[in-house]
mmCIF file of N, CA, C and O in Angstrom:
data_model
loop_
_atom_site.group_PDB
_atom_site.id
_atom_site.type_symbol
_atom_site.label_atom_id
_atom_site.label_comp_id
_atom_site.label_asym_id
_atom_site.label_seq_id
_atom_site.Cartn_x
_atom_site.Cartn_y
_atom_site.Cartn_z
ATOM 1 N N MET A 1 120.443 90.325 152.021
ATOM 2 C CA MET A 1 118.928 89.924 152.119
ATOM 3 C C MET A 1 117.965 90.983 151.315
ATOM 4 O O MET A 1 118.565 92.104 151.383
ATOM 5 N N THR A 2 116.762 90.176 150.983
ATOM 6 C CA THR A 2 115.884 91.438 150.047
ATOM 7 C C THR A 2 114.572 91.144 151.267
ATOM 8 O O THR A 2 114.373 90.056 151.449
ATOM 9 N N THR A 3 113.960 92.322 150.973
ATOM 10 C CA THR A 3 112.827 92.418 152.120
ATOM 11 C C THR A 3 112.027 92.851 151.384
ATOM 12 O O THR A 3 111.792 93.728 150.392
ATOM 13 N N MET A 4 110.567 92.049 151.261
ATOM 14 C CA MET A 4 109.454 92.560 150.427
ATOM 15 C C MET A 4 108.436 92.970 151.433
ATOM 16 O O MET A 4 108.080 92.141 152.527
ATOM 17 N N ARG A 5 107.563 93.975 150.993
ATOM 18 C CA ARG A 5 106.882 94.723 152.045
ATOM 19 C C ARG A 5 105.289 94.707 151.256
ATOM 20 O O ARG A 5 105.523 94.838 150.257
ATOM 21 N N GLY A 6 104.286 94.661 151.848
ATOM 22 C CA GLY A 6 102.946 94.824 151.004
ATOM 23 C C GLY A 6 101.680 95.163 152.219
ATOM 24 O O GLY A 6 102.047 94.934 153.266
ATOM 25 N N GLU A 7 101.063 94.875 151.673
ATOM 26 C CA GLU A 7 99.341 94.896 152.320
ATOM 27 C C GLU A 7 98.799 93.722 152.580
ATOM 28 O O GLU A 7 98.644 92.928 150.859
ATOM 29 N N LEU A 8 97.772 93.207 152.936
ATOM 30 C CA LEU A 8 96.998 92.105 152.977
ATOM 31 C C LEU A 8 95.668 92.536 153.086
ATOM 32 O O LEU A 8 95.444 93.477 153.989
ATOM 33 N N ARG A 9 94.595 91.998 152.206
ATOM 34 C CA ARG A 9 93.322 92.414 152.381
ATOM 35 C C ARG A 9 92.407 91.158 152.781
ATOM 36 O O ARG A 9 92.556 89.988 152.036
ATOM 37 N N SER A 10 91.551 90.935 153.599
ATOM 38 C CA SER A 10 90.671 90.210 153.750
ATOM 39 C C SER A 10 89.641 89.599 152.782
ATOM 40 O O SER A 10 89.564 90.465 152.083
ATOM 41 N N THR A 11 89.751 88.235 152.325
ATOM 42 C CA THR A 11 88.839 88.027 151.233
ATOM 43 C C THR A 11 87.639 87.660 151.944
ATOM 44 O O THR A 11 86.725 86.936 151.147
ATOM 45 N N GLU A 12 87.193 88.084 153.205
ATOM 46 C CA GLU A 12 85.921 87.485 153.815
ATOM 47 C C GLU A 12 84.791 88.424 153.035
ATOM 48 O O GLU A 12 84.730 89.364 152.722
ATOM 49 N N THR A 13 83.460 87.842 152.901
ATOM 50 C CA THR A 13 82.276 88.339 151.826
ATOM 51 C C THR A 13 81.367 87.640 152.789
ATOM 52 O O THR A 13 81.255 86.724 153.575
ATOM 53 N N ARG A 14 80.106 88.525 152.432
ATOM 54 C CA ARG A 14 78.730 88.502 153.232
ATOM 55 C C ARG A 14 77.684 88.710 151.946
ATOM 56 O O ARG A 14 77.956 89.476 151.397
ATOM 57 N N GLU A 15 76.874 87.844 152.014
ATOM 58 C CA GLU A 15 75.790 87.745 150.929
ATOM 59 C C GLU A 15 74.531 87.878 151.554
ATOM 60 O O GLU A 15 74.271 87.384 152.845
ATOM 61 N N SER A 16 73.563 88.528 150.685
ATOM 62 C CA SER A 16 72.037 88.594 151.474
ATOM 63 C C SER A 16 71.148 88.614 149.964
ATOM 64 O O SER A 16 71.549 88.902 149.087
ATOM 65 N N GLU A 17 69.997 88.076 150.116
ATOM 66 C CA GLU A 17 69.107 88.108 149.359
ATOM 67 C C GLU A 17 68.257 89.061 149.720
ATOM 68 O O GLU A 17 67.697 89.091 150.592
ATOM 69 N N GLY A 18 67.262 90.031 148.677
ATOM 70 C CA GLY A 18 66.186 90.649 148.951
ATOM 71 C C GLY A 18 64.955 90.567 147.817
ATOM 72 O O GLY A 18 65.682 90.456 146.581
ATOM 73 N N SER A 19 63.842 90.517 148.476
ATOM 74 C CA SER A 19 63.014 90.619 146.972
ATOM 75 C C SER A 19 61.958 91.768 147.217
ATOM 76 O O SER A 19 61.806 92.487 148.342
ATOM 77 N N GLY A 20 61.331 92.148 145.986
ATOM 78 C CA GLY A 20 60.623 93.418 146.241
ATOM 79 C C GLY A 20 59.577 93.644 144.871
ATOM 80 O O GLY A 20 59.933 92.460 143.890
ATOM 81 N N ASP A 21 58.697 94.511 144.686
ATOM 82 C CA ASP A 21 57.905 94.228 143.542
ATOM 83 C C ASP A 21 58.335 94.883 142.411
ATOM 84 O O ASP A 21 58.143 94.591 141.263
ATOM 85 N N ASN A 22 59.812 95.309 142.758
ATOM 86 C CA ASN A 22 60.300 95.396 141.174
ATOM 87 C C ASN A 22 61.955 95.908 141.650
ATOM 88 O O ASN A 22 62.709 95.462 143.044
ATOM 89 N N ILE A 23 62.649 95.692 140.601
ATOM 90 C CA ILE A 23 64.170 95.912 141.206
ATOM 91 C C ILE A 23 64.700 96.794 142.135
ATOM 92 O O ILE A 23 65.377 96.124 142.975
ATOM 93 N N GLU A 24 64.322 97.735 142.232
ATOM 94 C CA GLU A 24 64.966 98.765 143.582
ATOM 95 C C GLU A 24 64.453 98.779 144.585
ATOM 96 O O GLU A 24 65.297 98.493 145.776
ATOM 97 N N ALA A 25 63.040 98.088 144.840
ATOM 98 C CA ALA A 25 62.748 97.692 146.071
ATOM 99 C C ALA A 25 63.713 96.340 146.521
ATOM 100 O O ALA A 25 63.614 96.196 147.398
ATOM 101 N N ALA A 26 63.613 95.390 145.724
ATOM 102 C CA ALA A 26 65.023 94.159 145.766
ATOM 103 C C ALA A 26 66.005 94.578 146.429
ATOM 104 O O ALA A 26 66.583 93.838 147.359
ATOM 105 N N ARG A 27 66.721 95.503 145.911
ATOM 106 C CA ARG A 27 68.146 95.977 145.627
ATOM 107 C C ARG A 27 68.056 96.812 147.544
ATOM 108 O O ARG A 27 69.210 96.543 147.914
ATOM 109 N N GLN A 28 67.276 97.436 147.536
ATOM 110 C CA GLN A 28 66.964 98.198 148.891
ATOM 111 C C GLN A 28 67.173 96.912 150.206
ATOM 112 O O GLN A 28 67.652 96.871 150.877
ATOM 113 N N ALA A 29 66.133 95.928 149.762
ATOM 114 C CA ALA A 29 65.824 95.013 150.991
ATOM 115 C C ALA A 29 67.048 94.160 151.143
ATOM 116 O O ALA A 29 67.683 93.591 151.866
ATOM 117 N N ALA A 30 67.836 93.833 149.949
ATOM 118 C CA ALA A 30 68.961 92.979 150.134
ATOM 119 C C ALA A 30 70.102 93.610 150.923
ATOM 120 O O ALA A 30 70.606 93.533 151.728
ATOM 121 N N ILE A 31 70.448 94.996 150.592
ATOM 122 C CA ILE A 31 71.130 96.210 151.077
ATOM 123 C C ILE A 31 70.718 95.915 152.695
ATOM 124 O O ILE A 31 71.938 95.878 153.547
ATOM 125 N N ALA A 32 69.298 96.042 152.950
ATOM 126 C CA ALA A 32 69.386 96.591 153.973
ATOM 127 C C ALA A 32 69.475 94.753 154.948
ATOM 128 O O ALA A 32 69.630 95.173 156.216
ATOM 129 N N ALA A 33 69.563 93.801 154.624
ATOM 130 C CA ALA A 33 69.802 92.446 155.079
ATOM 131 C C ALA A 33 71.351 92.143 155.163
ATOM 132 O O ALA A 33 71.454 91.469 155.905
ATOM 133 N N LEU A 34 71.948 93.098 154.841
ATOM 134 C CA LEU A 34 73.776 93.078 155.027
ATOM 135 C C LEU A 34 74.055 94.030 156.333
ATOM 136 O O LEU A 34 73.727 94.797 156.329
ATOM 137 N N ASP A 35 74.963 93.290 157.093
ATOM 138 C CA ASP A 35 75.774 93.772 157.823
ATOM 139 C C ASP A 35 77.039 94.589 157.545
ATOM 140 O O ASP A 35 77.814 93.833 157.038
ATOM 141 N N LEU A 36 76.964 96.004 156.695
ATOM 142 C CA LEU A 36 78.039 96.297 156.000
ATOM 143 C C LEU A 36 79.165 97.164 157.229
ATOM 144 O O LEU A 36 79.850 97.531 156.794
ATOM 145 N N ASP A 37 78.984 96.701 158.628
ATOM 146 C CA ASP A 37 80.317 97.150 159.332
ATOM 147 C C ASP A 37 81.434 96.495 159.348
ATOM 148 O O ASP A 37 81.452 95.108 159.455
ATOM 149 N N GLY A 38 82.337 97.502 158.776
ATOM 150 C CA GLY A 38 83.547 96.699 158.368
ATOM 151 C C GLY A 38 83.552 95.797 156.563
ATOM 152 O O GLY A 38 84.559 95.513 156.394
ATOM 153 N N PHE A 39 82.542 96.202 156.139
ATOM 154 C CA PHE A 39 82.490 95.506 155.075
ATOM 155 C C PHE A 39 81.958 97.079 153.858
ATOM 156 O O PHE A 39 81.379 97.709 154.488
ATOM 157 N N GLU A 40 82.414 96.664 152.771
ATOM 158 C CA GLU A 40 81.814 97.547 151.747
ATOM 159 C C GLU A 40 81.018 96.851 150.328
ATOM 160 O O GLU A 40 81.229 95.553 150.182
ATOM 161 N N LEU A 41 79.889 97.214 150.086
ATOM 162 C CA LEU A 41 79.282 96.497 148.921
ATOM 163 C C LEU A 41 80.000 95.925 147.526
ATOM 164 O O LEU A 41 80.339 97.469 147.313
ATOM 165 N N GLN A 42 79.647 94.873 147.097
ATOM 166 C CA GLN A 42 80.666 95.032 145.885
ATOM 167 C C GLN A 42 79.970 94.673 144.568
ATOM 168 O O GLN A 42 80.146 95.404 143.593
ATOM 169 N N GLN A 43 78.639 94.176 144.646
ATOM 170 C CA GLN A 43 77.994 93.985 143.512
ATOM 171 C C GLN A 43 76.522 93.639 143.856
ATOM 172 O O GLN A 43 76.427 92.899 145.001
ATOM 173 N N ILE A 44 75.279 93.769 143.185
ATOM 174 C CA ILE A 44 74.392 93.347 143.293
ATOM 175 C C ILE A 44 73.968 92.535 142.104
ATOM 176 O O ILE A 44 74.205 93.025 140.937
ATOM 177 N N ASN A 45 73.346 91.194 142.021
ATOM 178 C CA ASN A 45 72.681 90.680 140.863
ATOM 179 C C ASN A 45 71.443 90.187 141.063
ATOM 180 O O ASN A 45 71.275 89.772 142.125
ATOM 181 N N ALA A 46 70.611 90.448 139.678
ATOM 182 C CA ALA A 46 69.213 89.946 139.479
ATOM 183 C C ALA A 46 69.399 88.422 139.990
ATOM 184 O O ALA A 46 69.912 87.506 139.141
ATOM 185 N N VAL A 47 68.685 87.793 140.498
ATOM 186 C CA VAL A 47 68.671 85.900 141.059
ATOM 187 C C VAL A 47 67.264 85.531 140.070
ATOM 188 O O VAL A 47 67.288 84.659 139.074
ATOM 189 N N THR A 48 66.264 86.394 140.456
ATOM 190 C CA THR A 48 65.122 86.110 139.441
ATOM 191 C C THR A 48 64.217 87.076 139.460
ATOM 192 O O THR A 48 64.315 88.281 139.851
ATOM 193 N N SER A 49 63.647 87.170 138.357
ATOM 194 C CA SER A 49 62.616 88.065 137.925
ATOM 195 C C SER A 49 61.309 87.737 137.200
ATOM 196 O O SER A 49 61.507 86.727 136.385
ATOM 197 N N LYS A 50 60.150 87.937 137.911
ATOM 198 C CA LYS A 50 58.888 87.877 137.081
ATOM 199 C C LYS A 50 58.266 88.824 135.835
ATOM 200 O O LYS A 50 58.432 89.790 136.481
ATOM 201 N N ALA A 51 57.382 88.389 135.117
ATOM 202 C CA ALA A 51 56.364 89.255 134.351
ATOM 203 C C ALA A 51 55.733 90.210 134.829
ATOM 204 O O ALA A 51 55.952 91.699 134.528
ATOM 205 N N THR A 52 55.500 90.277 136.259
ATOM 206 C CA THR A 52 54.724 90.796 137.258
ATOM 207 C C THR A 52 55.782 92.088 137.857
ATOM 208 O O THR A 52 55.211 93.271 138.279
ATOM 209 N N GLY A 53 57.236 91.923 137.195
ATOM 210 C CA GLY A 53 57.965 93.310 137.898
ATOM 211 C C GLY A 53 58.396 92.408 139.395
ATOM 212 O O GLY A 53 59.799 93.234 139.922
ATOM 213 N N GLU A 54 58.001 91.723 140.119
ATOM 214 C CA GLU A 54 58.552 91.027 141.214
ATOM 215 C C GLU A 54 60.090 90.391 141.097
ATOM 216 O O GLU A 54 60.321 89.765 140.001
ATOM 217 N N THR A 55 60.731 90.692 141.839
ATOM 218 C CA THR A 55 62.298 90.673 141.855
ATOM 219 C C THR A 55 63.190 90.211 142.818
ATOM 220 O O THR A 55 62.586 90.606 143.853
ATOM 221 N N THR A 56 64.237 89.185 142.882
ATOM 222 C CA THR A 56 64.867 88.660 143.821
ATOM 223 C C THR A 56 66.589 89.099 143.466
ATOM 224 O O THR A 56 66.940 88.582 142.361
ATOM 225 N N VAL A 57 67.125 89.772 144.335
ATOM 226 C CA VAL A 57 68.745 89.799 144.140
ATOM 227 C C VAL A 57 69.467 89.661 145.243
ATOM 228 O O VAL A 57 69.011 89.325 146.377
ATOM 229 N N ARG A 58 70.583 89.201 144.605
ATOM 230 C CA ARG A 58 71.971 89.033 145.541
ATOM 231 C C ARG A 58 72.476 89.957 145.744
ATOM 232 O O ARG A 58 73.295 90.672 144.898
ATOM 233 N N ALA A 59 73.035 90.736 147.108
ATOM 234 C CA ALA A 59 73.928 91.323 147.302
ATOM 235 C C ALA A 59 75.353 90.902 147.801
ATOM 236 O O ALA A 59 74.698 89.910 148.683
ATOM 237 N N VAL A 60 76.402 91.181 147.413
ATOM 238 C CA VAL A 60 77.806 90.747 148.096
ATOM 239 C C VAL A 60 78.804 91.879 148.551
ATOM 240 O O VAL A 60 78.799 92.895 147.798
ATOM 241 N N ALA A 61 78.910 91.637 149.802
ATOM 242 C CA ALA A 61 79.774 92.784 150.542
ATOM 243 C C ALA A 61 81.117 91.809 150.819
ATOM 244 O O ALA A 61 81.392 90.940 150.636
ATOM 245 N N ARG A 62 82.193 93.005 150.679
ATOM 246 C CA ARG A 62 83.845 92.172 150.913
ATOM 247 C C ARG A 62 84.228 92.846 152.318
ATOM 248 O O ARG A 62 83.855 94.124 152.365
ATOM 249 N N ALA A 63 84.741 92.605 153.138
ATOM 250 C CA ALA A 63 85.527 92.817 154.279
ATOM 251 C C ALA A 63 86.238 94.111 153.925
ATOM 252 O O ALA A 63 87.318 94.062 152.626
ATOM 253 N N ARG A 64 86.347 95.073 154.652
ATOM 254 C CA ARG A 64 87.738 96.293 154.494
ATOM 255 C C ARG A 64 88.789 95.759 154.997
ATOM 256 O O ARG A 64 89.797 96.970 155.045
ATOM 257 N N ASP A 65 89.202 94.844 155.880
ATOM 258 C CA ASP A 65 90.291 94.607 156.857
ATOM 259 C C ASP A 65 91.489 94.464 155.839
ATOM 260 O O ASP A 65 91.718 93.924 155.127
ATOM 261 N N THR A 66 92.279 95.182 156.376
ATOM 262 C CA THR A 66 94.161 95.080 155.835
ATOM 263 C C THR A 66 94.640 94.910 157.072
ATOM 264 O O THR A 66 94.527 95.617 157.945
ATOM 265 N N LYS A 67 95.935 94.398 156.608
ATOM 266 C CA LYS A 67 96.837 94.549 157.440
ATOM 267 C C LYS A 67 98.195 94.579 157.031
ATOM 268 O O LYS A 67 98.611 93.976 155.757
ATOM 269 N N PRO A 68 99.516 94.868 157.385
ATOM 270 C CA PRO A 68 100.827 95.078 156.869
ATOM 271 C C PRO A 68 101.568 93.534 156.659
ATOM 272 O O PRO A 68 101.109 92.710 157.743
ATOM 273 N N HIS A 69 102.317 92.716 155.970
ATOM 274 C CA HIS A 69 103.062 92.037 155.942
ATOM 275 C C HIS A 69 104.216 92.186 155.220
ATOM 276 O O HIS A 69 104.465 93.042 154.239
ATOM 277 N N GLU A 70 104.951 91.104 155.446
ATOM 278 C CA GLU A 70 106.521 91.581 155.052
ATOM 279 C C GLU A 70 107.177 89.858 155.286
ATOM 280 O O GLU A 70 106.864 89.146 156.260
ATOM 281 N N ALA A 71 108.060 89.901 154.510
ATOM 282 C CA ALA A 71 108.908 88.407 154.139
ATOM 283 C C ALA A 71 110.678 88.581 153.557
ATOM 284 O O ALA A 71 110.743 89.880 152.433
ATOM 285 N N THR A 72 111.710 88.114 154.068
ATOM 286 C CA THR A 72 112.665 88.584 153.429
ATOM 287 C C THR A 72 113.260 86.959 152.564
ATOM 288 O O THR A 72 112.859 85.792 152.901
ATOM 289 N N GLY A 73 114.325 87.297 151.644
ATOM 290 C CA GLY A 73 114.660 86.288 151.185
ATOM 291 C C GLY A 73 115.802 86.525 150.680
ATOM 292 O O GLY A 73 116.823 87.387 150.906
ATOM 293 N N GLY A 74 117.045 85.511 150.430
ATOM 294 C CA GLY A 74 118.492 85.810 149.862
ATOM 295 C C GLY A 74 118.390 86.649 148.747
ATOM 296 O O GLY A 74 119.685 87.300 147.925
ATOM 297 N N SER A 75 117.089 86.598 147.874
ATOM 298 C CA SER A 75 117.485 87.194 146.586
ATOM 299 C C SER A 75 115.862 87.836 146.501
ATOM 300 O O SER A 75 115.045 87.557 146.782
ATOM 301 N N TYR A 76 115.647 88.442 145.206
ATOM 302 C CA TYR A 76 114.516 89.367 144.904
ATOM 303 C C TYR A 76 113.407 87.778 144.898
ATOM 304 O O TYR A 76 112.256 87.917 145.636
ATOM 305 N N GLU A 77 113.841 87.076 143.527
ATOM 306 C CA GLU A 77 112.645 85.843 143.727
ATOM 307 C C GLU A 77 112.277 85.232 144.808
ATOM 308 O O GLU A 77 111.413 84.666 145.503
ATOM 309 N N ASP A 78 113.587 84.670 145.922
ATOM 310 C CA ASP A 78 113.265 84.269 147.003
ATOM 311 C C ASP A 78 112.291 85.130 148.018
ATOM 312 O O ASP A 78 111.608 84.428 148.793
ATOM 313 N N ALA A 79 112.456 86.219 147.874
ATOM 314 C CA ALA A 79 111.999 87.209 149.042
ATOM 315 C C ALA A 79 110.226 87.093 148.354
ATOM 316 O O ALA A 79 109.469 86.885 149.122
ATOM 317 N N LEU A 80 110.387 86.904 147.146
ATOM 318 C CA LEU A 80 108.751 87.277 146.539
ATOM 319 C C LEU A 80 108.315 85.870 146.685
ATOM 320 O O LEU A 80 106.945 86.492 147.460
ATOM 321 N N ARG A 81 108.792 84.810 146.551
ATOM 322 C CA ARG A 81 108.148 83.704 147.045
ATOM 323 C C ARG A 81 107.761 83.519 148.506
ATOM 324 O O ARG A 81 106.666 83.117 148.789
ATOM 325 N N ALA A 82 108.942 83.913 149.284
ATOM 326 C CA ALA A 82 108.345 83.710 150.922
ATOM 327 C C ALA A 82 107.443 84.464 151.254
ATOM 328 O O ALA A 82 106.129 84.165 151.676
ATOM 329 N N PHE A 83 107.144 86.012 150.744
ATOM 330 C CA PHE A 83 105.666 86.680 150.571
ATOM 331 C C PHE A 83 104.692 85.973 150.253
ATOM 332 O O PHE A 83 103.937 86.132 150.850
ATOM 333 N N ARG A 84 104.668 85.340 149.372
ATOM 334 C CA ARG A 84 103.326 84.634 148.784
ATOM 335 C C ARG A 84 102.890 83.787 149.399
ATOM 336 O O ARG A 84 101.549 83.351 149.983
ATOM 337 N N GLU A 85 104.017 82.972 149.621
ATOM 338 C CA GLU A 85 103.991 81.254 150.593
ATOM 339 C C GLU A 85 103.355 81.953 151.900
ATOM 340 O O GLU A 85 102.872 81.051 152.472
ATOM 341 N N SER A 86 103.764 82.892 152.575
ATOM 342 C CA SER A 86 102.986 83.587 153.853
ATOM 343 C C SER A 86 102.002 83.754 154.121
ATOM 344 O O SER A 86 101.541 83.986 155.177
ATOM 345 N N VAL A 87 101.218 84.053 152.779
ATOM 346 C CA VAL A 87 100.001 84.894 153.490
ATOM 347 C C VAL A 87 99.190 84.023 153.681
ATOM 348 O O VAL A 87 98.776 82.918 153.083
ATOM 349 N N PRO A 88 98.340 84.134 154.826
ATOM 350 C CA PRO A 88 97.269 83.273 155.261
ATOM 351 C C PRO A 88 95.987 83.254 154.585
ATOM 352 O O PRO A 88 95.895 83.918 153.774
ATOM 353 N N VAL A 89 95.493 81.808 154.954
ATOM 354 C CA VAL A 89 94.296 81.281 154.356
ATOM 355 C C VAL A 89 93.453 82.990 154.574
ATOM 356 O O VAL A 89 93.467 83.414 155.877
ATOM 357 N N GLY A 90 92.202 83.002 153.821
ATOM 358 C CA GLY A 90 91.557 84.175 154.038
ATOM 359 C C GLY A 90 92.103 85.866 153.621
ATOM 360 O O GLY A 90 90.984 86.881 153.859
ATOM 361 N N TRP A 91 93.272 85.640 153.077
ATOM 362 C CA TRP A 91 94.164 86.978 153.050
ATOM 363 C C TRP A 91 94.368 87.286 151.708
ATOM 364 O O TRP A 91 94.587 86.097 150.900
ATOM 365 N N GLN A 92 94.438 87.988 150.646
ATOM 366 C CA GLN A 92 95.286 88.124 149.714
ATOM 367 C C GLN A 92 96.320 89.543 149.550
ATOM 368 O O GLN A 92 96.108 90.141 150.210
ATOM 369 N N ALA A 93 97.584 89.354 148.743
ATOM 370 C CA ALA A 93 98.117 90.099 148.729
ATOM 371 C C ALA A 93 97.753 91.214 147.892
ATOM 372 O O ALA A 93 97.442 91.338 146.927
ATOM 373 N N GLN A 94 98.387 92.372 148.528
ATOM 374 C CA GLN A 94 98.081 93.668 147.470
ATOM 375 C C GLN A 94 99.695 94.447 147.535
ATOM 376 O O GLN A 94 100.035 94.865 149.044
ATOM 377 N N ASN A 95 99.907 95.475 146.609
ATOM 378 C CA ASN A 95 100.921 96.487 146.910
ATOM 379 C C ASN A 95 102.035 95.997 147.421
ATOM 380 O O ASN A 95 102.997 96.497 148.222
ATOM 381 N N VAL A 96 102.771 94.677 146.956
ATOM 382 C CA VAL A 96 103.851 94.068 147.199
ATOM 383 C C VAL A 96 104.949 94.899 146.718
ATOM 384 O O VAL A 96 104.813 95.332 145.312
ATOM 385 N N ARG A 97 106.023 95.173 147.414
ATOM 386 C CA ARG A 97 107.162 96.340 146.612
ATOM 387 C C ARG A 97 108.469 95.895 147.477
ATOM 388 O O ARG A 97 108.500 95.401 148.474
ATOM 389 N N GLU A 98 109.685 95.748 146.683
ATOM 390 C CA GLU A 98 110.848 95.648 147.247
ATOM 391 C C GLU A 98 111.551 96.918 148.276
ATOM 392 O O GLU A 98 111.315 97.679 147.948
ATOM 393 N N VAL A 99 111.962 96.393 149.665
ATOM 394 C CA VAL A 99 112.096 97.639 150.345
ATOM 395 C C VAL A 99 113.826 97.531 150.155
ATOM 396 O O VAL A 99 114.398 96.678 150.718
ATOM 397 N N ARG A 100 114.261 98.860 149.814
ATOM 398 C CA ARG A 100 115.891 98.897 149.583
ATOM 399 C C ARG A 100 116.508 99.464 150.976
ATOM 400 O O ARG A 100 115.830 100.925 151.038
ATOM 401 N N GLU A 101 117.108 99.464 151.829
ATOM 402 C CA GLU A 101 117.593 100.032 152.892
ATOM 403 C C GLU A 101 119.049 100.476 152.692
ATOM 404 O O GLU A 101 119.381 99.898 151.743
ATOM 405 N N GLY A 102 119.330 101.495 153.113
ATOM 406 C CA GLY A 102 120.540 102.043 153.081
ATOM 407 C C GLY A 102 120.672 103.430 151.967
ATOM 408 O O GLY A 102 121.112 103.962 151.051
#
C-alpha cells in the first residue's frame, strides 16, 4: 500500500468594494469593509476611475484555513488519484507527498 499525505487549503474568499476621492482612499475603504479575521488580503483591483480622481476598487481576501489530508492506494498512481478525488468541495490540495514507512 502507498500513502499520500498533504495539506488542504480552503478556497473560500471574501470581496468588498470601496470608493474614495483617490485610489489610496478607495483602497483603504475596500480593506476596511473586509472582515479579515481568518483571511488574508490577496488582491485589489480598480473597478472604476473618473478623471476627477474618484475611484472604486474591489478587494479580495482568501481564507487561511488549512487541514491535513491523507489517502492510500495499491500503487503510487492509485494513492495519488484517491488523494485528489477525496478533496472536498471548497478545498484545494497543497504539498502532496508520498509517505514511506519503515
